[in-house]
Structure formats: C-alpha cells, structure tokens
Tab-separated table of C-alpha atoms in Angstrom:
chain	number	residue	atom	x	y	z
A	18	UNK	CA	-13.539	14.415	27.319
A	19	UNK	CA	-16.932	13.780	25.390
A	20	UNK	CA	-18.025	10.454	25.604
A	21	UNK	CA	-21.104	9.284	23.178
A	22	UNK	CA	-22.963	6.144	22.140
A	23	UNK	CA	-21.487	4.350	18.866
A	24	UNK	CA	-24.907	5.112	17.563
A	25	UNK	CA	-24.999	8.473	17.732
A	26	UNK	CA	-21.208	9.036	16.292
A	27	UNK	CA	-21.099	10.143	12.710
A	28	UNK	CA	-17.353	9.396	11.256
A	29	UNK	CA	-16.042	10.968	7.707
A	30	UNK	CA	-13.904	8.412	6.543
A	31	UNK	CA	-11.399	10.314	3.208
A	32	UNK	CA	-10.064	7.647	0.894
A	33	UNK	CA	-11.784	4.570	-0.495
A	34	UNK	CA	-9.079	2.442	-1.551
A	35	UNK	CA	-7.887	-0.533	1.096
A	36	UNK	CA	-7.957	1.080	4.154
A	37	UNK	CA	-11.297	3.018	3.871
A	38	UNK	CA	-13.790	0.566	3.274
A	39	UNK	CA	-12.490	-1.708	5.327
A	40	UNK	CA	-12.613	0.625	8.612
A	41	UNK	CA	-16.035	1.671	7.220
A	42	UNK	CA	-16.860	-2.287	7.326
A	43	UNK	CA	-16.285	-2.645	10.880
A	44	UNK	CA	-17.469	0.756	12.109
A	45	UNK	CA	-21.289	0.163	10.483
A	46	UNK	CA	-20.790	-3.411	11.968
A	47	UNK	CA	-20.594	-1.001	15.712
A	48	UNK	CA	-23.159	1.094	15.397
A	49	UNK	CA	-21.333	3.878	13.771
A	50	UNK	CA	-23.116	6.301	10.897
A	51	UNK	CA	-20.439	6.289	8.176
A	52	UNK	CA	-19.393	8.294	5.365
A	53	UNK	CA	-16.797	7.846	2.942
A	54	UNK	CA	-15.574	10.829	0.328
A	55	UNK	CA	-13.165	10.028	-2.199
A	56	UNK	CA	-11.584	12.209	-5.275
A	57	UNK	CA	-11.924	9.931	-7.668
A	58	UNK	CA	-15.160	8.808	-9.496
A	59	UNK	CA	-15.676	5.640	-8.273
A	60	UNK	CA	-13.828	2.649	-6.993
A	61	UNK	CA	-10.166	2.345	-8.365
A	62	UNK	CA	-9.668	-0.507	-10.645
A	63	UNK	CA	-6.578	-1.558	-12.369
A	64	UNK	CA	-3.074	-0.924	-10.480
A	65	UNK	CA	-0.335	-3.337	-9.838
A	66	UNK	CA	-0.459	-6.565	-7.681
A	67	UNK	CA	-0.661	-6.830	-4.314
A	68	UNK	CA	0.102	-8.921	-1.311
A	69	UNK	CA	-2.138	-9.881	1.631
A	70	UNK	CA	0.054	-11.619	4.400
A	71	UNK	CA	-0.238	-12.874	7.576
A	72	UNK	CA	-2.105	-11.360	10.142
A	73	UNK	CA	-4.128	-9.347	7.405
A	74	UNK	CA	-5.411	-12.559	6.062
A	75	UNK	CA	-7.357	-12.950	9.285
A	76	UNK	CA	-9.186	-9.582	8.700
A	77	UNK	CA	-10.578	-10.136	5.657
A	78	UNK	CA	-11.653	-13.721	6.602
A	79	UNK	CA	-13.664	-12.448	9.438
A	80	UNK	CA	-14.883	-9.592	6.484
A	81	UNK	CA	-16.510	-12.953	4.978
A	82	UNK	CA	-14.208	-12.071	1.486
A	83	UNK	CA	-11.589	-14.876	2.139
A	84	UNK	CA	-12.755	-17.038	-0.864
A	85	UNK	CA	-13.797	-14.611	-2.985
A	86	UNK	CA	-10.213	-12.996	-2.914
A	87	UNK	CA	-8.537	-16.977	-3.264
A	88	UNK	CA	-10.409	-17.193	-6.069
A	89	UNK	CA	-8.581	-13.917	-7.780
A	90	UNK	CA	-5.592	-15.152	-6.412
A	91	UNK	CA	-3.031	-14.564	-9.040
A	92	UNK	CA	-0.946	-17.770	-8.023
A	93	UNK	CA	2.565	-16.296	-9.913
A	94	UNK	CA	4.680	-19.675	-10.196
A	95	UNK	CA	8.233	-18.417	-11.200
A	96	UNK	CA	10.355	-15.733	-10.253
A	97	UNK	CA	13.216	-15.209	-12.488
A	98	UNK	CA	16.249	-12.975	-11.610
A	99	UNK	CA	18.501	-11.845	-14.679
A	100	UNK	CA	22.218	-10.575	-15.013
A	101	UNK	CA	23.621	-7.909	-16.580
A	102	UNK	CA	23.394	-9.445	-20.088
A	103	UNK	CA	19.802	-10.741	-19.930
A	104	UNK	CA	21.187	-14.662	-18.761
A	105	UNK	CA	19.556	-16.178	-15.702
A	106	UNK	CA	21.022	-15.658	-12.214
A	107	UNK	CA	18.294	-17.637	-10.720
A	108	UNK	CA	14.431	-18.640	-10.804
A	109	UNK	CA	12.473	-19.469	-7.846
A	110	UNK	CA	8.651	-19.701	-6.331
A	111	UNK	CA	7.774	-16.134	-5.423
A	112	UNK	CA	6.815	-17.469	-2.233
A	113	UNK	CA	10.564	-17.891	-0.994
A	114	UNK	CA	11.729	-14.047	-2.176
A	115	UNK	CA	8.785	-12.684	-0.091
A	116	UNK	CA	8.921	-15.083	3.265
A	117	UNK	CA	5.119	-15.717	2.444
A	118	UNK	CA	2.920	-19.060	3.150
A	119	UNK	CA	2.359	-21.177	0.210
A	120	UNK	CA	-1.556	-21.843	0.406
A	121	UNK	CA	-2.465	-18.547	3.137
A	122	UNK	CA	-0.785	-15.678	1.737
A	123	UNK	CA	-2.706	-14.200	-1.077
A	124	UNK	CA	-1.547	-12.091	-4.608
A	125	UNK	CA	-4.093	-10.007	-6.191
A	126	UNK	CA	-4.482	-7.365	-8.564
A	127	UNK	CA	-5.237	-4.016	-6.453
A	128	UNK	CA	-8.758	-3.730	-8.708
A	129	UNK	CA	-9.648	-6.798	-7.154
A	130	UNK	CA	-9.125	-6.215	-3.334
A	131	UNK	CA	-10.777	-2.570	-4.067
A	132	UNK	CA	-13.621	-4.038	-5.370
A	133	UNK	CA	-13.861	-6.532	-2.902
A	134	UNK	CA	-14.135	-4.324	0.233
A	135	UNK	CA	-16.665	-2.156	-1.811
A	136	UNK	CA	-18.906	-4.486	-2.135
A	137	UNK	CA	-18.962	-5.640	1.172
A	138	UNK	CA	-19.856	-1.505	2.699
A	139	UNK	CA	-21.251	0.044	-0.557
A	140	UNK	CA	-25.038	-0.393	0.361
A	141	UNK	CA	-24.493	0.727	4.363
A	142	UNK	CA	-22.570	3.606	4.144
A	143	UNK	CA	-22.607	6.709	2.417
A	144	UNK	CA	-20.163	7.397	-0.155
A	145	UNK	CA	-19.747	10.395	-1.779
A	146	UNK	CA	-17.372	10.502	-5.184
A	147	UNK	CA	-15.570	13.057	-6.782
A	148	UNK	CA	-14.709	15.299	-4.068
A	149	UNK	CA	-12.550	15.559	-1.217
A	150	UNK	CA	-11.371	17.652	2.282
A	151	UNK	CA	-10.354	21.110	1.663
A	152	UNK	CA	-10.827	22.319	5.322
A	153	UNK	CA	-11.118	20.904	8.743
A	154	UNK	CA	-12.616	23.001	11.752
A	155	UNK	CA	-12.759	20.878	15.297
A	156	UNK	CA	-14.731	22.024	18.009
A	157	UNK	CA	-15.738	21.033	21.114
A	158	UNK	CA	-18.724	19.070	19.594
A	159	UNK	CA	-16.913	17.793	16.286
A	160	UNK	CA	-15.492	18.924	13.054
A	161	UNK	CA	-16.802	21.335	10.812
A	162	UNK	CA	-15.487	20.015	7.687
A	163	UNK	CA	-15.703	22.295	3.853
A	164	UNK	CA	-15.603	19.682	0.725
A	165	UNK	CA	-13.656	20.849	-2.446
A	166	UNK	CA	-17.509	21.226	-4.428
A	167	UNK	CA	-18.222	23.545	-1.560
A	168	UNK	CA	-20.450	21.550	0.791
A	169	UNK	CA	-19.808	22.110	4.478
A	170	UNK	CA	-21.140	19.180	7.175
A	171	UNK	CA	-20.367	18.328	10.642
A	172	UNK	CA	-18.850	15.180	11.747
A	173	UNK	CA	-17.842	13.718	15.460
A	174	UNK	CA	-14.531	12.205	13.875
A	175	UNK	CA	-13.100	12.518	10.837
A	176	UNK	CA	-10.037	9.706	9.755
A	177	UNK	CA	-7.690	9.971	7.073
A	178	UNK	CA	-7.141	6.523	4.928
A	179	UNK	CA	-5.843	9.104	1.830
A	180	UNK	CA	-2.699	7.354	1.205
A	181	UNK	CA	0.749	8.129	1.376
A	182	UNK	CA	0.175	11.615	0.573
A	183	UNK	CA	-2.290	12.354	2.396
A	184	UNK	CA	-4.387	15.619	2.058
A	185	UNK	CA	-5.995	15.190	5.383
A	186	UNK	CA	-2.565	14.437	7.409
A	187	UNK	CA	-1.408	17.709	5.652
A	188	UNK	CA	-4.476	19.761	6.625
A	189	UNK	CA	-4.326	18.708	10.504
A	190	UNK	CA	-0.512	17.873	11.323
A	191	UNK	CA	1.701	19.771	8.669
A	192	UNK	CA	3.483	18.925	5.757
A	193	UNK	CA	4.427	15.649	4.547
A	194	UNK	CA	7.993	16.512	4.254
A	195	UNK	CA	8.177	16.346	8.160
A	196	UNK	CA	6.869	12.584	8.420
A	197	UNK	CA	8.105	11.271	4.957
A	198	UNK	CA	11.201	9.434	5.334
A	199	UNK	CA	13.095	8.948	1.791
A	200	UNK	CA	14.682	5.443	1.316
A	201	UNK	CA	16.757	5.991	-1.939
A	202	UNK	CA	14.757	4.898	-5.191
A	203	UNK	CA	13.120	6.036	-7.517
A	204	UNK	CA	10.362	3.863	-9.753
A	205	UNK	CA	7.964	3.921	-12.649
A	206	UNK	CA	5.562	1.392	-13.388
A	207	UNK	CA	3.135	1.038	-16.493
A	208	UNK	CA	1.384	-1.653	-18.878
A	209	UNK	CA	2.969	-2.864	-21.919
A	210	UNK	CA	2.369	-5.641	-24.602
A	211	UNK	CA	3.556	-9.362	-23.615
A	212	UNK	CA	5.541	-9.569	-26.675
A	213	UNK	CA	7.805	-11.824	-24.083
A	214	UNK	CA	5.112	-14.433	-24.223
A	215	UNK	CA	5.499	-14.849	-20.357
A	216	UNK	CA	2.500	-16.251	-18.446
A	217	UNK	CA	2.182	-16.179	-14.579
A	218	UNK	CA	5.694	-14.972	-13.743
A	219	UNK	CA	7.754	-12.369	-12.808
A	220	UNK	CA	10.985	-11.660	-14.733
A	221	UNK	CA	13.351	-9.013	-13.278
A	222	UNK	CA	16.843	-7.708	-14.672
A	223	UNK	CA	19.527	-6.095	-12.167
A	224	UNK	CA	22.748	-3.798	-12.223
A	225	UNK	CA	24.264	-1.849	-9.554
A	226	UNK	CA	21.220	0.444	-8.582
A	227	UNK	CA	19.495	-0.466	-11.253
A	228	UNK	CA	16.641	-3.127	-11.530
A	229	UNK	CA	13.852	-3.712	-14.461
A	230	UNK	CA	10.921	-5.931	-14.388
A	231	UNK	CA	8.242	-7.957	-16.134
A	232	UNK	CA	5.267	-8.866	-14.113
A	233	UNK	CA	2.630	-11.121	-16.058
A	234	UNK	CA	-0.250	-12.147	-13.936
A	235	UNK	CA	-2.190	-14.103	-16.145
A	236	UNK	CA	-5.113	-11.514	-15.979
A	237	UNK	CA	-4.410	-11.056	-19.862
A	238	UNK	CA	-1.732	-12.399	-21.788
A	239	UNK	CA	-1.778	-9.475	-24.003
A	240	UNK	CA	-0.175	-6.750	-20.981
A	241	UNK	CA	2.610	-7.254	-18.511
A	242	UNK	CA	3.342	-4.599	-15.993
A	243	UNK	CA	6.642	-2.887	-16.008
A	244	UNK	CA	8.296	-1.971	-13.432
A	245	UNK	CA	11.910	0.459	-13.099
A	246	UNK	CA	13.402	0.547	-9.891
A	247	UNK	CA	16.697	2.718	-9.643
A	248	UNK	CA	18.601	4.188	-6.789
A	249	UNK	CA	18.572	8.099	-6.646
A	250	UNK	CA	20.894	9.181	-3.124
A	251	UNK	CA	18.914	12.293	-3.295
A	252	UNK	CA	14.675	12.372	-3.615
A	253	UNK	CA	14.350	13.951	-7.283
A	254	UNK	CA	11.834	16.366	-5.993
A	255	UNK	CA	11.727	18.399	-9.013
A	256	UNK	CA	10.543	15.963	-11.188
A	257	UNK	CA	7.582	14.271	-8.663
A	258	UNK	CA	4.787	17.230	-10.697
A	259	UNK	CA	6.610	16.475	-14.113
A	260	UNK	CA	5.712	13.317	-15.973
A	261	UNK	CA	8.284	14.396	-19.102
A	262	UNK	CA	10.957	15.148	-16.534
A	263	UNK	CA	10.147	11.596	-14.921
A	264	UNK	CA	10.703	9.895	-18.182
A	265	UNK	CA	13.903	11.744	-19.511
A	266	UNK	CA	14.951	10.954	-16.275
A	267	UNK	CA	14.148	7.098	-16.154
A	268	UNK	CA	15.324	7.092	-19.923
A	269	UNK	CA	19.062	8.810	-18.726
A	270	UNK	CA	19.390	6.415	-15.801
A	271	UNK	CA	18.577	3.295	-18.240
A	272	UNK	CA	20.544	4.478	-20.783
A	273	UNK	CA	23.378	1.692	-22.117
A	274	UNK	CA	21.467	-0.937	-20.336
A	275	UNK	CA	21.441	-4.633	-21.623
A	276	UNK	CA	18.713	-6.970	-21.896
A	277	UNK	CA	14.758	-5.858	-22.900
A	278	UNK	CA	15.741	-2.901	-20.815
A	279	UNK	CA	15.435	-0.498	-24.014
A	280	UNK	CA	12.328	-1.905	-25.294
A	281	UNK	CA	10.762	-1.289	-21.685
A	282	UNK	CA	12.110	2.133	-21.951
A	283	UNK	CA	10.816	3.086	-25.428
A	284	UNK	CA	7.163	1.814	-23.854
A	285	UNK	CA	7.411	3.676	-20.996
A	286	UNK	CA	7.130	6.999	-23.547
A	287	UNK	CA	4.254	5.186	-24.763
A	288	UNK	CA	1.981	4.123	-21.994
A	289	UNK	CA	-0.783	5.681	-20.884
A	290	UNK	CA	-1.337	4.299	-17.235
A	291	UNK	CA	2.538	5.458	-16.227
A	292	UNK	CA	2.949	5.984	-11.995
A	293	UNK	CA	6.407	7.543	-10.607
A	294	UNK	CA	6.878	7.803	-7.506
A	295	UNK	CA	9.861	7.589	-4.885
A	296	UNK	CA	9.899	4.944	-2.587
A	297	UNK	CA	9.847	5.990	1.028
A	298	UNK	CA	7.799	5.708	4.460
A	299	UNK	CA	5.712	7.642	6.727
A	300	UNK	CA	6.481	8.041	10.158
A	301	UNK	CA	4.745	9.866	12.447
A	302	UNK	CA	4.577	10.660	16.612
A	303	UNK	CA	1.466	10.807	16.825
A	304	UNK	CA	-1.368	8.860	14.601
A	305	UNK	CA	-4.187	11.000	15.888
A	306	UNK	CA	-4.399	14.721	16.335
A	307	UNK	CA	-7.938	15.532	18.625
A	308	UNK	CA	-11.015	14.175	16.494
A	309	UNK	CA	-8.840	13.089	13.842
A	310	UNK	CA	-6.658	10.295	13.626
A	311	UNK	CA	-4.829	8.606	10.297
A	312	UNK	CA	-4.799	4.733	9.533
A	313	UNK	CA	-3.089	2.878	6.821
A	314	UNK	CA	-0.286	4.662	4.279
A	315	UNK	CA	-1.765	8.147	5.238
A	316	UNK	CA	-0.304	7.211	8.893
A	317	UNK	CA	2.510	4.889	8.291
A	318	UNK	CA	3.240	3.615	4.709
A	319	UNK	CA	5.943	0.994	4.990
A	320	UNK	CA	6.941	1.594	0.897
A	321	UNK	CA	6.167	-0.967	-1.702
A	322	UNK	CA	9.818	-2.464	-0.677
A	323	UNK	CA	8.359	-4.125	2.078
A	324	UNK	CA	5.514	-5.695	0.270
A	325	UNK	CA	3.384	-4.915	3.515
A	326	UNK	CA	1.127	-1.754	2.964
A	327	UNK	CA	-1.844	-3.209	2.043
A	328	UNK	CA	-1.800	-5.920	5.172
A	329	UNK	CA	-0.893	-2.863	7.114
A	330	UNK	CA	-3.914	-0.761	5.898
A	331	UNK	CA	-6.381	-3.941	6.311
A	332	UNK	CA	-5.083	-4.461	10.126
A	333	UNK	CA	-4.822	-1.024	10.650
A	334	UNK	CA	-8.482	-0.021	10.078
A	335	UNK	CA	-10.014	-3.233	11.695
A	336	UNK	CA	-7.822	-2.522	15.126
A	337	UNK	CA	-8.720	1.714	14.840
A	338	UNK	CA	-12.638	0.415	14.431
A	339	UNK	CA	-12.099	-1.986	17.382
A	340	UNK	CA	-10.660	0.554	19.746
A	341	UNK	CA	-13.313	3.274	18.499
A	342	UNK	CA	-16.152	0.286	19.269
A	343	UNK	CA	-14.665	-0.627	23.397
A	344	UNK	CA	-14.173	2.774	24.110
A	345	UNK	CA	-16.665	5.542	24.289
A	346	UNK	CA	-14.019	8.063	24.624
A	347	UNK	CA	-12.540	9.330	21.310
A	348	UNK	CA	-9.517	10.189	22.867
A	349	UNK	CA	-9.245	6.924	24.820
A	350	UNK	CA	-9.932	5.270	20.924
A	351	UNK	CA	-7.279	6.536	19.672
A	352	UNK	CA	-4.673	5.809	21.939
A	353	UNK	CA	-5.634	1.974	21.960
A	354	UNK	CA	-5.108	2.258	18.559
A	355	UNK	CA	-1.467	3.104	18.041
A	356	UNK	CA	-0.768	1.125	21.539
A	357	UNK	CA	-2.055	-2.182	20.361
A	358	UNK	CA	-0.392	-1.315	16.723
A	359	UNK	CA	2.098	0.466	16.647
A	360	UNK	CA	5.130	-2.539	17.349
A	361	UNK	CA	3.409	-4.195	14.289
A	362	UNK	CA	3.880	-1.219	12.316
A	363	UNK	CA	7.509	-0.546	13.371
A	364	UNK	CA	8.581	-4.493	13.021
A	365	UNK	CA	7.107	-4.095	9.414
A	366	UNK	CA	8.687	-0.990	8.147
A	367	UNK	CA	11.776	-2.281	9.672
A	368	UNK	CA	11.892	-4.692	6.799
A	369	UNK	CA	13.766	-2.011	4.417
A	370	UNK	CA	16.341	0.411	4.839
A	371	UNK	CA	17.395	3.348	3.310
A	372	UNK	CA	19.104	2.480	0.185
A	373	UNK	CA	19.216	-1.362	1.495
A	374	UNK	CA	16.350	-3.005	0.221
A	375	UNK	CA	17.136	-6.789	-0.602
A	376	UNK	CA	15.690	-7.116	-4.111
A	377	UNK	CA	17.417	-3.680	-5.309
A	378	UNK	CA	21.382	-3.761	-4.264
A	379	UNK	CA	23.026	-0.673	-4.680
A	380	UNK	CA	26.800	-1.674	-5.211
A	381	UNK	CA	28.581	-4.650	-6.808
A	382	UNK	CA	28.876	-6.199	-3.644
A	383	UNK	CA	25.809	-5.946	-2.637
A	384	UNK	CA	24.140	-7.683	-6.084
A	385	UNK	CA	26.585	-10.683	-5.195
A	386	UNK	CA	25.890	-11.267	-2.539
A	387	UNK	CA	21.847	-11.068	-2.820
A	388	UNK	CA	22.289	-13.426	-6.102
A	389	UNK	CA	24.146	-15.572	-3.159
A	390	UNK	CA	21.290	-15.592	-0.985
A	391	UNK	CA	19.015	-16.503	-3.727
A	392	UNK	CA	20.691	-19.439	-4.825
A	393	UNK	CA	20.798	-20.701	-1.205
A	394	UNK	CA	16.893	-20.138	-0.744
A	395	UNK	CA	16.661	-22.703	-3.778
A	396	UNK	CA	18.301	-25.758	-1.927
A	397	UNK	CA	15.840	-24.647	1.262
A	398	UNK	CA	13.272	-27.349	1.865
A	399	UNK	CA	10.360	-24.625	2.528
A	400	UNK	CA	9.961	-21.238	2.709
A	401	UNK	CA	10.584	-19.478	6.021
A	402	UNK	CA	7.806	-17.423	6.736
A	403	UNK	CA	8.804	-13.580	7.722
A	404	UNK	CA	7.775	-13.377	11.361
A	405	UNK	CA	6.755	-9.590	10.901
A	406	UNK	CA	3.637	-10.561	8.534
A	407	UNK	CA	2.266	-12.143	11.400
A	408	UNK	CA	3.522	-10.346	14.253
A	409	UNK	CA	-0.039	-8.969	15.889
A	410	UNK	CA	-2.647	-11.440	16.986
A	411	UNK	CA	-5.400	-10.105	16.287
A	412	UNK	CA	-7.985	-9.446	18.974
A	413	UNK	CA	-11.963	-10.848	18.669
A	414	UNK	CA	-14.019	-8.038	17.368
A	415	UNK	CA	-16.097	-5.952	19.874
A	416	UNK	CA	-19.744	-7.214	19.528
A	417	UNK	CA	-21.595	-6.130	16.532
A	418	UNK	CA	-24.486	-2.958	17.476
C-alpha cells in the first residue's frame, strides 16, 4: 500500500453539484491539490427544492454557509393534500409530512445550495467545465485519466460525486443496472405559470398511484413547479432517452383525471425545463474500487422519496474528506469511509420502499389510510423529528494543513 503526504496527493473530483464542492471544501482545507471537472458549463442553477436535515445541517455550519443558506430558506407554510375531485383532504406545516425541525432544518432551491458551496471552493481549486471522464487507467502510482476534449492527466485518486447515473461508477464498477434498485414510480417535473395564485405552499392532488403537485416557493410568483408522480410496476426503460415517449406516456397515465390535473398536463407539452426520471436507489458492495471511490447519489442515492439525498451527499463528502485527511493510506481512507457511513446511509434509504412510499399510495387502501395518518399529525402538539436525519454524529474535522 502507498502511503503519501496530503500535500503531495492530487484528487480529480467528477461532478460539481452538492457533493463535489463540498468534498473539494474539506480536502483543500487538508492539504489536498484539487480538481473538479464537470459536463456542464458552469454551476447548475435552477432545479427543484431541496431539503437539508439533520446531521447535514452541521456540515455546512462548520462550511461557514449556515446563514447564508437561512437566509434563502424558502420557509413553505402550508401543505395541502387534495381528493379525487380537487376538495381538501387535509393542509398542514410541511414540517410535520417530512419529520423535520421547525427552525434547523432548511428548504432551498437547488440553485441556491449549488451556488453556495461554489463560492466557498471556486478560488482554491481547479475547476474545469464542459468536459468530463471518458477513461480511467490505475496504476501503481495513480490514475491515468483521458477527458472527453481529449486531454489526458494523472491523478493519485480520482472520486465520483456524478450523480445517480454516474459515468465514473460505470467506467470502474459496471453498469448501473447492477446497483440501481427500481422502487415503482415514475415522475416528471417542470415550471409552469401560477395562474393558481398560490404563494409559499405546496398543493398536491392524489388517486390510486397517481399523485400531481403544485410547488410555489415564493422565488417568483409568476412559476410554480409541477410535479407528476405515478406508479409504473415495471421501470419504463424505453422511454428514459425519449422525451415525446415520456410525455405521451405521463399524458395516458393522467388521462380522465380530475382537478388542475389536465391543465398541468397540457403544460407539461409546453415547458421547456421538463426532467423524467424513475425513482429508485443505488446500492452498492463496495463504495470504492482501488484509487477510486464514489460519494453521494453516484454511491448511494436514497431517491427523491426520501427527501434525504442532498443531506446524504453533504455528509457523505465531509466524512470521505475526513477519512482521506487521518489516514495516509488510500486504501485505509476508504474503508473508514463506508465504516463510519454506511448505517447512516442504510437507516436513510430505509425510509421508502418499493412501491410504498408514504406520500404516493398505490391502492385504495393505502390512500385511506395515509389521508388517516395525516389528519392525526394535525391534532399532534409538535412535529416528531425522523431519527434517521440525524442518525450520525458527526466527528470534529481532522486539523486543517
């Protein structure tokens, strides 16, 4: 095993959303020389809101981003849940659906976090935009690594923080079809015009497998985001490359549904910004592979049904970058890593399972007796915090090089 001085260790770093900066952060605070390649052309703005819970809250307050993040904090005050016909099952604080803390836990728009952890690395590291890993070649002295313009450089580690589908967990352990683990929905979300008037709240229609929101977060009141949530027993592969096939199939699944469900539909067609995707998690054996290991959704997305990958991504990197720091070995590194994080991981993809995620019942039954639950969180005196945000304590950082 080669040992080296934190100094002396160059680390390639692929993805600059949550996860990248953030490990890129902590490893320039160690000593490390850092480099961060991303496909897009800069930082990603936009995207739909986020939750930072628990024990990720305590990362970025020790990233010294705490109040600039409270300050973007979108503070959504009503949560309304809707029958069939459009009339209201229920409306509560947002806070009691998610098991969050009123006053800790924050809600941002993705933009913001992004550009938050940017800012904080963007004049100490290297980043390089608009390309990405096409090859990876390790050796006993590092990895030889090609870039999609055709560059070639050598690095002593190179970690993945590419997201769910990752191009770098492809490349070194396979494809993603042998780590992905399908939970049973399909969704779509886009921007649309507020012609609901709605203003800091979240609106969100159900049937039997079939759910359709309205998320205003007070950014604008001219937009909402739209969300369409369905059940789908078997991943619709063959549309995932196909953004007509995506829509004739959100349309066919919609179709006869009550409410603004039409007028979502028809704006779907229209939107510009549209995402599909199915919902589902990555689990792997194994979060490192030699000089390469994974951290955040690349290594174990919990699904947006969970509500927990960005606090996952933050912890993630800051507990990879403290192992990496307190132990010269690579190898070593890693290990600490997944030992020290993987129960946190596990207790917070546990949240969801397949087909059984609270929000989105499946069967007749099921809708009951969620609407059930919901109106017995009402007469609850405070929220009950989800013991799985907060599961890891996390551990002092390793002194700063």
């Amino acid at each position: 095993m080669t040992s080296l001085n934190t100094s002396q260790r160059e680390v390639l770093i692929s993805g600059a959303s949550l996860a990248g900066p953030t490990l890129a952060y902590w490893l320039h605070r160690y000593g490390f020389a850092v480099t961060v390649v991303e496909k897009a052309s800069a930082p990603r703005g936009g995207g739909y809101p986020i939750d930072v819970r628990g024990t990720a809250i305590e990362v970025v307050r020790r990233m010294g981003i705490l109040p600039q993040l409270q300050q973007a904090h979108i503070d959504t005050g009503r949560f309304t849940f809707l029958g069939a016909d459009g009339g209201e099952v229920v409306a509560l604080h947002p806070y009691a659906v998610a098991g969050s803390v009123e006053g800790q836990d924050l809600e941002i728009g993705r933009g913001d976090l992004t550009a938050a952890l940017y800012a904080t690395v963007r004049d100490d590291v290297e980043f390089v935009f608009d390309d990405s890993v096409d090859t990876l070649d390790e050796n006993p002295h590092g990895v030889d690594v090609t870039f999609r313009s055709g560059k070639q450089r050598t690095f002593d580690l190179v970690v993945g923080a590419d997201g769910m589908h990752s191009g770098t967990r492809r490349i070194v352990f396979g494809p993603e079809p042998e780590f992905h683990r399908y939970l049973g929905y399909g969704f779509v979300v886009f921007t649309m015009p507020n012609t609901f008037g709605l203003s800091r709240e979240l609106m969100m229609w159900n049937t039997p497998g079939r759910a359709a929101a309205l998320y205003a977060t007070g950014e604008t009141h001219d937009e909402v985001h739209a969300f369409l949530n369905f059940h789908q027993p078997e991943q619709p592969l063959d549309v995932l490359r196909d953004p007509e096939a995506q829509r004739e199939l959100v349309a066919r699944t919609y179709a006869g549904a009550g409410w603004e469900v039409p007028s979502l539909v028809k704006a779907m067609y229209e939107a510009d910004d549209l995402f599909f995707d199915t919902a589902g998690q990555i689990r792997m054996p194994a979060w490192s592979s030699g000089r390469v290991a994974l951290v955040g959704d690349a290594a174990y997305a919990p699904s947006f049904l969970t509500g927990q990958g960005s606090s996952l991504a933050l912890v993630g990197a800051y507990m990879l970058a403290r192992s990496l720091a307190t132990h010269g070995d690579h190898v070593a590194a890693f290990c600490a890593y997944e030992r020290d994080t993987r129960e946190f991981v596990t207790m917070n993809q546990a949240l969801v399972d397949k087909g059984g995620a609270r929000l989105f019942p499946t069967t007749a039954e099921a809708l009951e007796q969620r609407n059930a639950m919901l109106r017995d969180l009402v007469a609850m005196p405070a929220t009950t915090p989800q013991p799985a945000h907060s599961a890891l304590v996390l551990p002092e950082p390793a002194p700063a090089v």
